[in-house]
Amino acid sequence: MLSCKELTELATDYLEENLPWHERLRIQVHLWMCRHCGRYVDQMRTVIGLLRRLPTEPVPPRLVGTTLPQFRETLVKKA
Amino acid sequence: MNPDESTPVVRLRAGDEEAFEVLVSRYYGSLLRFAMSFVSERATAEEVVQETWLGVIRGLSSFEGRSSLKTWIFRILANRAKTRGKREARSIPFSSLRDPQSESDYEPAVDPSRFDARGMWAEPPQPWINVAPEELLQRREIVDVIQRAIVELPLSQRAVVTLHDVEDVEPEEICNVLEISETNQRVLLHRGRSRLRRALEQQLTKK
């Protein structure tokens, strides 16, 4: 049987669906029997969920201000 | 190309200033975050982002739409950041990106002492606060822990995690932007995420 330690190393490939079906099956069987690993995989899902929703910084107005003239010069003139 | 991205390209090429402003505001945060995986100083990262916009402006006419606009911009940033690193003689460990094995040969996802001799959990993970990510992110201290944990990742892991999980860039495009193999991309993503889980474990374990 797949060990818990091995499972933690396969967690990302499992979640990204990078594994062949038989490997996937081994993991699913293990997860079915081992609640600790179930919890581990859920925690990895939480990590991914948090990363996907991280807030981004708003753009400081001065940055738009300094890039816009360049844009004008290169593209607006040509247009 | 994404249908919602083809129109902006057309508008940008036609010199539409509003479209340009929208683009800059939309990607500023993402570009800054990605730039920070190459240069540690924020001021330098901001300059890299600025240079990236100039590159975008100059390169728009040759953008072929073979990748998404976003990936194309990320690639410009990666190139600028690397050039900059060379010029400033900073050691950017992106050479190690090509070979994650050399970074440190063994980087387990979980501290090996938490398993018994058969590799079964001796010290299993404890339940986390049962709250959806959306709600967790309402808490300033949680956001801080994640941001800090990302900053502490080795740069190569940070770049891959940022592109894959934060920016939702396709794996093939990540390999393309960072010039790494698919295997390396997978290893770096796995190691980065595992480190982040460890960093969050203390904060999120129910007390």
Short mmCIF file of N, CA and C in Angstrom, two decimals, chain B residues 30-196:
data_model
loop_
_atom_site.label_atom_id
_atom_site.label_comp_id
_atom_site.label_asym_id
_atom_site.label_seq_id
_atom_site.Cartn_x
_atom_site.Cartn_y
_atom_site.Cartn_z
N SER B 30 -0.43 42.20 -10.43
CA SER B 30 0.11 40.91 -10.84
C SER B 30 1.56 41.04 -11.28
N LEU B 31 1.84 42.09 -12.06
CA LEU B 31 3.20 42.27 -12.57
C LEU B 31 4.17 42.58 -11.43
N LEU B 32 3.71 43.40 -10.50
CA LEU B 32 4.56 43.75 -9.36
C LEU B 32 4.90 42.49 -8.56
N ARG B 33 3.88 41.69 -8.33
CA ARG B 33 4.09 40.46 -7.57
C ARG B 33 5.07 39.53 -8.30
N PHE B 34 4.87 39.42 -9.60
CA PHE B 34 5.75 38.54 -10.37
C PHE B 34 7.18 39.10 -10.40
N ALA B 35 7.30 40.42 -10.52
CA ALA B 35 8.64 41.05 -10.55
C ALA B 35 9.39 40.77 -9.26
N MET B 36 8.64 40.68 -8.16
CA MET B 36 9.28 40.43 -6.87
C MET B 36 9.88 39.02 -6.79
N SER B 37 9.56 38.14 -7.73
CA SER B 37 10.24 36.84 -7.71
C SER B 37 11.62 36.92 -8.35
N PHE B 38 11.93 38.05 -8.96
CA PHE B 38 13.25 38.19 -9.58
C PHE B 38 14.13 39.15 -8.79
N VAL B 39 13.54 40.24 -8.34
CA VAL B 39 14.31 41.24 -7.61
C VAL B 39 13.65 41.44 -6.26
N SER B 40 14.45 41.49 -5.22
CA SER B 40 13.85 41.52 -3.89
C SER B 40 13.40 42.92 -3.48
N GLU B 41 14.06 43.94 -4.02
CA GLU B 41 13.70 45.30 -3.60
C GLU B 41 12.46 45.78 -4.32
N ARG B 42 11.56 46.33 -3.56
CA ARG B 42 10.31 46.78 -4.15
C ARG B 42 10.51 47.89 -5.19
N ALA B 43 11.39 48.83 -4.86
CA ALA B 43 11.62 49.93 -5.80
C ALA B 43 12.13 49.40 -7.15
N THR B 44 13.03 48.43 -7.09
CA THR B 44 13.55 47.84 -8.32
C THR B 44 12.44 47.11 -9.06
N ALA B 45 11.60 46.40 -8.31
CA ALA B 45 10.49 45.68 -8.93
C ALA B 45 9.57 46.66 -9.65
N GLU B 46 9.33 47.80 -9.03
CA GLU B 46 8.47 48.80 -9.67
C GLU B 46 9.09 49.30 -10.97
N GLU B 47 10.42 49.47 -10.95
CA GLU B 47 11.09 49.90 -12.17
C GLU B 47 10.98 48.84 -13.26
N VAL B 48 11.12 47.58 -12.85
CA VAL B 48 10.99 46.50 -13.82
C VAL B 48 9.59 46.52 -14.44
N VAL B 49 8.59 46.77 -13.62
CA VAL B 49 7.22 46.84 -14.13
C VAL B 49 7.11 48.00 -15.14
N GLN B 50 7.68 49.13 -14.80
CA GLN B 50 7.68 50.28 -15.72
C GLN B 50 8.33 49.92 -17.05
N GLU B 51 9.50 49.30 -16.96
CA GLU B 51 10.20 48.90 -18.19
C GLU B 51 9.37 47.92 -18.99
N THR B 52 8.64 47.06 -18.26
CA THR B 52 7.79 46.09 -18.94
C THR B 52 6.74 46.81 -19.79
N TRP B 53 6.14 47.85 -19.22
CA TRP B 53 5.12 48.59 -19.98
C TRP B 53 5.71 49.21 -21.24
N LEU B 54 6.93 49.71 -21.11
CA LEU B 54 7.57 50.26 -22.30
C LEU B 54 7.77 49.16 -23.34
N GLY B 55 8.19 48.00 -22.87
CA GLY B 55 8.36 46.86 -23.77
C GLY B 55 7.04 46.48 -24.43
N VAL B 56 5.97 46.54 -23.66
CA VAL B 56 4.65 46.20 -24.19
C VAL B 56 4.28 47.21 -25.29
N ILE B 57 4.48 48.48 -24.99
CA ILE B 57 4.12 49.53 -25.95
C ILE B 57 4.89 49.33 -27.26
N ARG B 58 6.19 49.08 -27.11
CA ARG B 58 7.02 48.92 -28.33
C ARG B 58 6.70 47.63 -29.07
N GLY B 59 6.32 46.61 -28.31
CA GLY B 59 6.15 45.29 -28.94
C GLY B 59 4.76 45.00 -29.45
N LEU B 60 3.80 45.85 -29.11
CA LEU B 60 2.41 45.56 -29.47
C LEU B 60 2.20 45.23 -30.95
N SER B 61 2.94 45.95 -31.79
CA SER B 61 2.72 45.73 -33.21
C SER B 61 3.19 44.34 -33.64
N SER B 62 4.11 43.75 -32.87
CA SER B 62 4.57 42.42 -33.27
C SER B 62 3.92 41.29 -32.46
N PHE B 63 3.00 41.64 -31.57
CA PHE B 63 2.30 40.60 -30.79
C PHE B 63 1.43 39.77 -31.73
N GLU B 64 1.69 38.45 -31.72
CA GLU B 64 1.01 37.61 -32.69
C GLU B 64 -0.19 36.84 -32.15
N GLY B 65 -0.37 36.96 -30.85
CA GLY B 65 -1.53 36.28 -30.27
C GLY B 65 -1.36 34.77 -30.16
N ARG B 66 -0.10 34.32 -30.20
CA ARG B 66 0.10 32.88 -30.04
C ARG B 66 -0.05 32.46 -28.58
N SER B 67 0.25 33.38 -27.68
CA SER B 67 -0.06 33.15 -26.27
C SER B 67 -1.08 34.22 -25.89
N SER B 68 -1.58 34.14 -24.66
CA SER B 68 -2.51 35.18 -24.26
C SER B 68 -1.73 36.47 -24.05
N LEU B 69 -2.44 37.56 -24.07
CA LEU B 69 -1.81 38.87 -23.87
C LEU B 69 -1.09 38.90 -22.52
N LYS B 70 -1.77 38.33 -21.52
CA LYS B 70 -1.22 38.33 -20.17
C LYS B 70 0.13 37.58 -20.13
N THR B 71 0.16 36.39 -20.74
CA THR B 71 1.40 35.61 -20.74
C THR B 71 2.50 36.34 -21.49
N TRP B 72 2.11 36.96 -22.57
CA TRP B 72 3.07 37.71 -23.38
C TRP B 72 3.70 38.82 -22.52
N ILE B 73 2.87 39.53 -21.75
CA ILE B 73 3.36 40.59 -20.87
C ILE B 73 4.26 40.01 -19.77
N PHE B 74 3.85 38.88 -19.21
CA PHE B 74 4.68 38.23 -18.19
C PHE B 74 6.06 37.86 -18.77
N ARG B 75 6.07 37.43 -20.02
CA ARG B 75 7.33 37.02 -20.63
C ARG B 75 8.24 38.24 -20.81
N ILE B 76 7.65 39.34 -21.22
CA ILE B 76 8.45 40.57 -21.35
C ILE B 76 9.05 40.92 -19.99
N LEU B 77 8.21 40.81 -18.96
CA LEU B 77 8.71 41.14 -17.62
C LEU B 77 9.86 40.21 -17.21
N ALA B 78 9.69 38.91 -17.45
CA ALA B 78 10.74 37.96 -17.06
C ALA B 78 12.05 38.30 -17.76
N ASN B 79 11.98 38.65 -19.04
CA ASN B 79 13.19 38.99 -19.78
C ASN B 79 13.85 40.25 -19.23
N ARG B 80 13.03 41.27 -18.98
CA ARG B 80 13.57 42.52 -18.42
C ARG B 80 14.23 42.24 -17.08
N ALA B 81 13.53 41.50 -16.23
CA ALA B 81 14.02 41.26 -14.87
C ALA B 81 15.35 40.50 -14.91
N LYS B 82 15.46 39.57 -15.86
CA LYS B 82 16.71 38.79 -15.94
C LYS B 82 17.85 39.67 -16.42
N THR B 83 17.59 40.49 -17.44
CA THR B 83 18.61 41.40 -17.94
C THR B 83 19.07 42.31 -16.83
N ARG B 84 18.10 42.82 -16.12
CA ARG B 84 18.40 43.73 -15.04
C ARG B 84 19.26 43.07 -13.97
N GLY B 85 18.92 41.84 -13.65
CA GLY B 85 19.68 41.09 -12.65
C GLY B 85 21.13 40.95 -13.07
N LYS B 86 21.35 40.69 -14.36
CA LYS B 86 22.72 40.53 -14.87
C LYS B 86 23.47 41.85 -14.77
N ARG B 87 22.77 42.93 -15.18
CA ARG B 87 23.41 44.24 -15.17
C ARG B 87 23.83 44.63 -13.76
N GLU B 88 22.98 44.31 -12.80
CA GLU B 88 23.28 44.72 -11.43
C GLU B 88 24.11 43.68 -10.70
N ALA B 89 24.55 42.68 -11.45
CA ALA B 89 25.36 41.60 -10.90
C ALA B 89 24.73 40.99 -9.64
N ARG B 90 23.44 40.97 -9.66
CA ARG B 90 22.75 40.30 -8.57
C ARG B 90 22.76 38.82 -8.89
N SER B 91 22.83 38.03 -7.88
CA SER B 91 22.77 36.62 -8.22
C SER B 91 21.32 36.17 -8.14
N ILE B 92 20.72 36.03 -9.29
CA ILE B 92 19.36 35.50 -9.30
C ILE B 92 19.48 34.00 -9.52
N PRO B 93 19.03 33.23 -8.58
CA PRO B 93 19.24 31.79 -8.70
C PRO B 93 18.34 31.15 -9.73
N PHE B 94 18.14 31.86 -10.87
CA PHE B 94 17.30 31.26 -11.88
C PHE B 94 18.02 30.20 -12.67
N SER B 95 19.34 30.17 -12.53
CA SER B 95 20.06 29.06 -13.16
C SER B 95 19.61 27.77 -12.49
N SER B 96 19.31 27.88 -11.20
CA SER B 96 18.88 26.67 -10.50
C SER B 96 17.47 26.26 -10.91
N LEU B 97 16.76 27.18 -11.56
CA LEU B 97 15.44 26.85 -12.07
C LEU B 97 15.51 25.72 -13.08
N ARG B 98 16.59 25.70 -13.81
CA ARG B 98 16.74 24.66 -14.82
C ARG B 98 16.90 23.28 -14.20
N ASP B 99 17.32 23.28 -12.96
CA ASP B 99 17.60 22.00 -12.33
C ASP B 99 17.21 22.03 -10.85
N PRO B 100 15.94 21.79 -10.57
CA PRO B 100 15.51 21.90 -9.18
C PRO B 100 16.23 20.89 -8.28
N GLN B 101 16.70 19.81 -8.88
CA GLN B 101 17.37 18.80 -8.06
C GLN B 101 18.60 19.39 -7.37
N SER B 102 19.23 20.36 -8.06
CA SER B 102 20.47 20.90 -7.51
C SER B 102 20.20 21.90 -6.38
N GLU B 103 18.97 22.40 -6.34
CA GLU B 103 18.65 23.42 -5.36
C GLU B 103 18.90 22.91 -3.94
N SER B 104 18.36 21.79 -3.69
CA SER B 104 18.71 21.06 -2.49
C SER B 104 18.11 19.71 -2.79
N ASP B 105 18.92 18.70 -2.75
CA ASP B 105 18.49 17.44 -3.31
C ASP B 105 17.22 16.88 -2.73
N TYR B 106 17.04 17.11 -1.45
CA TYR B 106 15.90 16.50 -0.81
C TYR B 106 15.11 17.56 -0.08
N GLU B 107 13.92 17.78 -0.56
CA GLU B 107 13.08 18.76 0.13
C GLU B 107 11.71 18.14 0.33
N PRO B 108 11.54 17.44 1.45
CA PRO B 108 10.27 16.71 1.66
C PRO B 108 9.10 17.67 1.86
N ALA B 109 7.92 17.21 1.45
CA ALA B 109 6.72 18.04 1.59
C ALA B 109 6.38 18.23 3.07
N VAL B 110 6.66 17.18 3.85
CA VAL B 110 6.33 17.21 5.28
C VAL B 110 7.57 16.74 6.05
N ASP B 111 7.83 17.35 7.18
CA ASP B 111 8.95 16.96 8.03
C ASP B 111 8.92 15.43 8.24
N PRO B 112 9.98 14.72 7.81
CA PRO B 112 9.98 13.25 7.86
C PRO B 112 9.77 12.70 9.28
N SER B 113 10.09 13.49 10.30
CA SER B 113 9.92 12.99 11.67
C SER B 113 8.44 12.85 12.03
N ARG B 114 7.56 13.34 11.17
CA ARG B 114 6.13 13.20 11.47
C ARG B 114 5.56 11.87 11.00
N PHE B 115 6.43 11.05 10.36
CA PHE B 115 5.98 9.72 9.92
C PHE B 115 6.68 8.64 10.72
N ASP B 116 6.04 7.46 10.82
CA ASP B 116 6.71 6.35 11.48
C ASP B 116 7.61 5.61 10.48
N ALA B 117 8.18 4.50 10.92
CA ALA B 117 9.13 3.78 10.08
C ALA B 117 8.51 3.27 8.78
N ARG B 118 7.21 3.02 8.79
CA ARG B 118 6.54 2.54 7.57
C ARG B 118 6.06 3.68 6.68
N GLY B 119 6.31 4.89 7.13
CA GLY B 119 5.87 6.04 6.34
C GLY B 119 4.42 6.43 6.59
N MET B 120 3.85 5.92 7.71
CA MET B 120 2.48 6.32 8.06
C MET B 120 2.56 7.49 9.05
N TRP B 121 1.51 8.27 9.11
CA TRP B 121 1.52 9.44 10.00
C TRP B 121 1.76 9.04 11.45
N ALA B 122 2.77 9.64 12.08
CA ALA B 122 2.96 9.49 13.52
C ALA B 122 2.37 10.73 14.18
N GLU B 123 2.56 11.85 13.50
CA GLU B 123 2.02 13.12 14.00
C GLU B 123 1.18 13.71 12.86
N PRO B 124 -0.06 13.25 12.75
CA PRO B 124 -0.88 13.65 11.59
C PRO B 124 -1.29 15.12 11.61
N PRO B 125 -1.69 15.64 10.44
CA PRO B 125 -2.15 17.03 10.41
C PRO B 125 -3.41 17.19 11.26
N GLN B 126 -3.49 18.29 11.95
CA GLN B 126 -4.65 18.58 12.79
C GLN B 126 -5.66 19.39 11.98
N PRO B 127 -6.94 19.32 12.40
CA PRO B 127 -7.93 20.08 11.63
C PRO B 127 -7.64 21.58 11.63
N TRP B 128 -7.96 22.20 10.48
CA TRP B 128 -7.80 23.65 10.37
C TRP B 128 -9.14 24.30 10.66
N ILE B 129 -9.05 25.58 10.96
CA ILE B 129 -10.27 26.36 11.16
C ILE B 129 -11.15 26.12 9.94
N ASN B 130 -12.38 25.75 10.15
CA ASN B 130 -13.23 25.35 9.04
C ASN B 130 -13.94 26.55 8.42
N VAL B 131 -13.18 27.31 7.68
CA VAL B 131 -13.72 28.52 7.07
C VAL B 131 -13.28 28.55 5.61
N ALA B 132 -14.15 29.00 4.74
CA ALA B 132 -13.83 29.08 3.31
C ALA B 132 -12.70 30.10 3.08
N PRO B 133 -11.86 29.85 2.06
CA PRO B 133 -10.76 30.77 1.76
C PRO B 133 -11.21 32.23 1.65
N GLU B 134 -12.36 32.46 1.02
CA GLU B 134 -12.87 33.83 0.87
C GLU B 134 -12.95 34.53 2.23
N GLU B 135 -13.48 33.77 3.21
CA GLU B 135 -13.65 34.37 4.54
C GLU B 135 -12.32 34.52 5.25
N LEU B 136 -11.45 33.53 5.08
CA LEU B 136 -10.12 33.62 5.71
C LEU B 136 -9.40 34.88 5.26
N LEU B 137 -9.58 35.19 3.97
CA LEU B 137 -8.86 36.33 3.41
C LEU B 137 -9.41 37.68 3.89
N GLN B 138 -10.53 37.64 4.59
CA GLN B 138 -11.03 38.87 5.18
C GLN B 138 -10.20 39.24 6.40
N ARG B 139 -9.43 38.25 6.88
CA ARG B 139 -8.64 38.49 8.09
C ARG B 139 -7.22 38.91 7.73
N ARG B 140 -6.91 40.11 8.12
CA ARG B 140 -5.61 40.72 7.80
C ARG B 140 -4.43 39.81 8.17
N GLU B 141 -4.50 39.18 9.35
CA GLU B 141 -3.33 38.40 9.80
C GLU B 141 -3.11 37.18 8.90
N ILE B 142 -4.20 36.65 8.34
CA ILE B 142 -4.06 35.49 7.46
C ILE B 142 -3.39 35.92 6.16
N VAL B 143 -3.86 37.03 5.60
CA VAL B 143 -3.26 37.56 4.37
C VAL B 143 -1.77 37.81 4.60
N ASP B 144 -1.44 38.40 5.76
CA ASP B 144 -0.04 38.67 6.08
C ASP B 144 0.80 37.39 6.13
N VAL B 145 0.25 36.36 6.76
CA VAL B 145 1.00 35.10 6.86
C VAL B 145 1.28 34.54 5.47
N ILE B 146 0.27 34.56 4.60
CA ILE B 146 0.48 34.01 3.26
C ILE B 146 1.49 34.85 2.49
N GLN B 147 1.31 36.17 2.53
CA GLN B 147 2.23 37.04 1.78
C GLN B 147 3.65 36.81 2.25
N ARG B 148 3.84 36.74 3.57
CA ARG B 148 5.18 36.54 4.10
C ARG B 148 5.74 35.18 3.67
N ALA B 149 4.87 34.16 3.73
CA ALA B 149 5.32 32.82 3.35
C ALA B 149 5.73 32.79 1.87
N ILE B 150 5.02 33.52 1.03
CA ILE B 150 5.36 33.56 -0.39
C ILE B 150 6.72 34.24 -0.57
N VAL B 151 6.92 35.34 0.16
CA VAL B 151 8.18 36.08 0.07
C VAL B 151 9.35 35.20 0.51
N GLU B 152 9.09 34.32 1.46
CA GLU B 152 10.18 33.48 1.96
C GLU B 152 10.47 32.25 1.09
N LEU B 153 9.66 32.01 0.07
CA LEU B 153 9.93 30.86 -0.81
C LEU B 153 11.22 31.11 -1.60
N PRO B 154 11.96 30.04 -1.92
CA PRO B 154 13.07 30.22 -2.86
C PRO B 154 12.51 30.83 -4.15
N LEU B 155 13.28 31.72 -4.79
CA LEU B 155 12.75 32.49 -5.91
C LEU B 155 12.12 31.64 -7.02
N SER B 156 12.75 30.52 -7.33
CA SER B 156 12.21 29.71 -8.43
C SER B 156 10.83 29.16 -8.07
N GLN B 157 10.68 28.73 -6.80
CA GLN B 157 9.37 28.22 -6.36
C GLN B 157 8.36 29.36 -6.34
N ARG B 158 8.84 30.50 -5.91
CA ARG B 158 7.95 31.66 -5.83
C ARG B 158 7.41 32.04 -7.20
N ALA B 159 8.29 32.04 -8.19
CA ALA B 159 7.86 32.40 -9.54
C ALA B 159 6.81 31.41 -10.05
N VAL B 160 7.04 30.12 -9.84
CA VAL B 160 6.10 29.12 -10.36
C VAL B 160 4.77 29.18 -9.62
N VAL B 161 4.81 29.24 -8.29
CA VAL B 161 3.57 29.30 -7.51
C VAL B 161 2.77 30.55 -7.87
N THR B 162 3.47 31.68 -8.01
CA THR B 162 2.80 32.92 -8.35
C THR B 162 2.08 32.79 -9.68
N LEU B 163 2.80 32.30 -10.68
CA LEU B 163 2.17 32.19 -12.00
C LEU B 163 1.05 31.16 -12.01
N HIS B 164 1.30 30.00 -11.42
CA HIS B 164 0.33 28.91 -11.50
C HIS B 164 -0.90 29.16 -10.63
N ASP B 165 -0.68 29.45 -9.36
CA ASP B 165 -1.80 29.50 -8.44
C ASP B 165 -2.40 30.89 -8.25
N VAL B 166 -1.56 31.89 -8.25
CA VAL B 166 -2.11 33.24 -8.04
C VAL B 166 -2.63 33.80 -9.35
N GLU B 167 -1.85 33.63 -10.42
CA GLU B 167 -2.22 34.25 -11.70
C GLU B 167 -2.95 33.32 -12.65
N ASP B 168 -3.01 32.03 -12.30
CA ASP B 168 -3.76 31.08 -13.10
C ASP B 168 -3.23 30.97 -14.55
N VAL B 169 -1.92 30.94 -14.69
CA VAL B 169 -1.31 30.77 -16.01
C VAL B 169 -1.15 29.27 -16.28
N GLU B 170 -1.41 28.85 -17.51
CA GLU B 170 -1.31 27.44 -17.89
C GLU B 170 0.12 26.94 -17.73
N PRO B 171 0.28 25.67 -17.26
CA PRO B 171 1.63 25.12 -17.06
C PRO B 171 2.56 25.28 -18.28
N GLU B 172 2.04 25.02 -19.48
CA GLU B 172 2.92 25.12 -20.68
C GLU B 172 3.43 26.55 -20.83
N GLU B 173 2.56 27.51 -20.51
CA GLU B 173 2.97 28.89 -20.65
C GLU B 173 3.97 29.28 -19.57
N ILE B 174 3.85 28.67 -18.39
CA ILE B 174 4.80 28.95 -17.31
C ILE B 174 6.20 28.47 -17.75
N CYS B 175 6.25 27.26 -18.33
CA CYS B 175 7.53 26.72 -18.82
C CYS B 175 8.13 27.67 -19.84
N ASN B 176 7.29 28.18 -20.68
CA ASN B 176 7.69 29.10 -21.72
C ASN B 176 8.22 30.43 -21.14
N VAL B 177 7.47 31.00 -20.22
CA VAL B 177 7.87 32.28 -19.62
C VAL B 177 9.17 32.14 -18.83
N LEU B 178 9.28 31.06 -18.06
CA LEU B 178 10.45 30.92 -17.18
C LEU B 178 11.58 30.11 -17.81
N GLU B 179 11.32 29.56 -18.99
CA GLU B 179 12.30 28.71 -19.67
C GLU B 179 12.74 27.54 -18.80
N ILE B 180 11.75 26.80 -18.33
CA ILE B 180 12.05 25.60 -17.55
C ILE B 180 11.29 24.42 -18.15
N SER B 181 11.71 23.21 -17.77
CA SER B 181 11.03 22.03 -18.30
C SER B 181 9.74 21.79 -17.53
N GLU B 182 8.90 20.94 -18.11
CA GLU B 182 7.62 20.65 -17.49
C GLU B 182 7.83 19.96 -16.14
N THR B 183 8.82 19.06 -16.10
CA THR B 183 9.11 18.37 -14.84
C THR B 183 9.52 19.36 -13.76
N ASN B 184 10.39 20.27 -14.11
CA ASN B 184 10.83 21.27 -13.13
C ASN B 184 9.66 22.10 -12.63
N GLN B 185 8.80 22.45 -13.54
CA GLN B 185 7.64 23.24 -13.18
C GLN B 185 6.81 22.50 -12.12
N ARG B 186 6.63 21.20 -12.35
CA ARG B 186 5.82 20.41 -11.41
C ARG B 186 6.49 20.29 -10.05
N VAL B 187 7.81 20.05 -10.08
CA VAL B 187 8.55 19.91 -8.81
C VAL B 187 8.52 21.22 -8.02
N LEU B 188 8.75 22.31 -8.73
CA LEU B 188 8.79 23.61 -8.05
C LEU B 188 7.42 23.99 -7.49
N LEU B 189 6.38 23.69 -8.24
CA LEU B 189 5.02 23.97 -7.76
C LEU B 189 4.73 23.17 -6.49
N HIS B 190 5.11 21.89 -6.54
CA HIS B 190 4.86 21.01 -5.41
C HIS B 190 5.63 21.48 -4.16
N ARG B 191 6.89 21.79 -4.35
CA ARG B 191 7.69 22.23 -3.20
C ARG B 191 7.20 23.55 -2.65
N GLY B 192 6.85 24.47 -3.54
CA GLY B 192 6.36 25.77 -3.09
C GLY B 192 5.06 25.64 -2.31
N ARG B 193 4.11 24.87 -2.87
CA ARG B 193 2.84 24.71 -2.19
C ARG B 193 3.02 24.01 -0.85
N SER B 194 3.90 23.01 -0.82
CA SER B 194 4.11 22.27 0.43
C SER B 194 4.67 23.18 1.51
N ARG B 195 5.59 24.07 1.11
CA ARG B 195 6.12 25.04 2.07
C ARG B 195 5.02 25.97 2.57
N LEU B 196 4.15 26.38 1.67
CA LEU B 196 3.08 27.29 2.08
C LEU B 196 2.11 26.60 3.04
#
